[in-house]
Short mmCIF file of C-alpha atoms in Angstrom, two decimals:
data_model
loop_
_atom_site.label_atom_id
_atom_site.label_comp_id
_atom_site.label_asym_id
_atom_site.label_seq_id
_atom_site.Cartn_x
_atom_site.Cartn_y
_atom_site.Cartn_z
CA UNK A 4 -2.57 -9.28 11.03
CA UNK A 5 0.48 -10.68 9.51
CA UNK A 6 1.84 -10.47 6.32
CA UNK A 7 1.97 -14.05 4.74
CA UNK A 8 3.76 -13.36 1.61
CA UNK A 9 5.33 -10.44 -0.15
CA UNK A 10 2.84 -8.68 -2.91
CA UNK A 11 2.99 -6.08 -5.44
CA UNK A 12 0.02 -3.81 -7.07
CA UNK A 13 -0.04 -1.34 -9.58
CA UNK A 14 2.34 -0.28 -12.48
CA UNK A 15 5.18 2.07 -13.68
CA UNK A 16 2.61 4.09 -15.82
CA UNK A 17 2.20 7.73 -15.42
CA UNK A 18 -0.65 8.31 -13.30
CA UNK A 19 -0.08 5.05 -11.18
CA UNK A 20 1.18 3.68 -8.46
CA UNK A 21 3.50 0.33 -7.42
CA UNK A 22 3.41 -0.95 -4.07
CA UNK A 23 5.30 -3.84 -2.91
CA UNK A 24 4.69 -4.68 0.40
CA UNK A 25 6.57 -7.67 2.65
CA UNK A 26 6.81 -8.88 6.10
CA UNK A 27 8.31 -6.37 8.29
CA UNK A 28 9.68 -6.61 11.97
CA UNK A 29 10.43 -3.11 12.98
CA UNK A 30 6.68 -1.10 12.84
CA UNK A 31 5.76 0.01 9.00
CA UNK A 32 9.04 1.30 7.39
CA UNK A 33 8.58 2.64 4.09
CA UNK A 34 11.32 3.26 0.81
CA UNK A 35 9.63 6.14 -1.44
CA UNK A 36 10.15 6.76 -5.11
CA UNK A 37 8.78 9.90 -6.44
CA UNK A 38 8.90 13.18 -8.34
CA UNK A 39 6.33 14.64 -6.14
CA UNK A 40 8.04 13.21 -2.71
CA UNK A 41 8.73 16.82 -1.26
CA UNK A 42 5.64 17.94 -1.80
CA UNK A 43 3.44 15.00 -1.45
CA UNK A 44 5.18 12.00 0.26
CA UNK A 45 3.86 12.54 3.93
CA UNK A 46 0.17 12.17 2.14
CA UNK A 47 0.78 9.13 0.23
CA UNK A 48 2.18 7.34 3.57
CA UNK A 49 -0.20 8.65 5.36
CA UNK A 50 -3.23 7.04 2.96
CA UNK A 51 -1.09 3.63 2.73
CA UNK A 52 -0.31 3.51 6.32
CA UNK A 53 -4.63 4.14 6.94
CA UNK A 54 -4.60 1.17 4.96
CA UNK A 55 -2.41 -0.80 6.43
CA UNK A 56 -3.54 0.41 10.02
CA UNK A 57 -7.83 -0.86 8.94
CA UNK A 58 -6.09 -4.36 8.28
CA UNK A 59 -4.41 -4.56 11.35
CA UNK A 60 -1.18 -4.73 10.19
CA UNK A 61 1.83 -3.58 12.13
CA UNK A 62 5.06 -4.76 10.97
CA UNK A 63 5.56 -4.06 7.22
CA UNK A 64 8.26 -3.14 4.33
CA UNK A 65 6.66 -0.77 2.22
CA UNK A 66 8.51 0.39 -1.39
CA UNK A 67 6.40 2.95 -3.12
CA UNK A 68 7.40 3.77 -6.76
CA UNK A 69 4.68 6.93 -7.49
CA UNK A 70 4.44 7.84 -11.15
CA UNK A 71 1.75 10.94 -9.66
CA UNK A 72 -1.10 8.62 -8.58
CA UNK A 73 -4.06 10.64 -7.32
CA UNK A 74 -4.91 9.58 -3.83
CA UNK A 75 -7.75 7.31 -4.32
CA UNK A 76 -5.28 5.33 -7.10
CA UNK A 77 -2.68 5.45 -3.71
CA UNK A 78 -5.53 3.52 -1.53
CA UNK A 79 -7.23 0.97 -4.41
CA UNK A 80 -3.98 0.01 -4.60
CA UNK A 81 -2.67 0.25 -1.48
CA UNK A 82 -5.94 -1.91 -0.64
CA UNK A 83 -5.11 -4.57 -3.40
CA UNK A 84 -1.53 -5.13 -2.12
CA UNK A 85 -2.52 -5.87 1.40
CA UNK A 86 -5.27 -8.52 0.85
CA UNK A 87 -2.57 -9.76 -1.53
CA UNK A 88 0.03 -9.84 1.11
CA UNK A 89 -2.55 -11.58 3.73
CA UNK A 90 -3.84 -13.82 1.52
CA UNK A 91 -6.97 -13.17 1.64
CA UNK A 92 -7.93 -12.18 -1.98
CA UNK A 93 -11.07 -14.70 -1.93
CA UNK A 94 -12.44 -13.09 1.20
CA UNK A 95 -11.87 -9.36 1.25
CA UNK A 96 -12.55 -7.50 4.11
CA UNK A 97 -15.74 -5.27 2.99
CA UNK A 98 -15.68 -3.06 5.60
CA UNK A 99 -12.35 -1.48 4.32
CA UNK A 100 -14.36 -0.62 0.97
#
């Protein structure tokens, strides 16, 4: 699917996670923020690209600012962002949840 409109989900609380996600023309690049990126920033692509990958989407611009999100905070939001982004808030796709 494509990306309609750019998006953003989450906050810059500890514990959370902000993804802003945008239309994209070279595959799914990505721009990560965190204190745990060394250790931990091949998983959280990994769970937003699974994401990304359900909905069909291929071309993407993905910024990541982690504040140590556990992985299930990673995909809600990750989720939230791209039904943003595809405008299609009003009819989620269930399947994904």
């Amino acid at each position: 699917m494509e990306i309609k409109k750019s998006a953003v989900a989450g906050t810059l609380e500890s514990s959370d996670v902000q993804i802003m996600l945008s239309a994209g023309n070279n595959g799914i690049e990505f721009e990560l923020v965190s204190d745990v990126a060394k250790q931990f920033g091949d998983a959280i692509k990994e769970t937003i690209t699974d994401v990304l990958n359900t909905y069909g989407v291929t071309d993407a611009a993905v910024s990541v600012v982690d504040k140590g999100a556990l992985d299930m905070v990673i995909r809600a939001r990750a989720i939230a962002v791209v039904q943003r982004a595809l405008d299609i808030v009003d009819t989620p796709n269930w399947e994904v949840l």
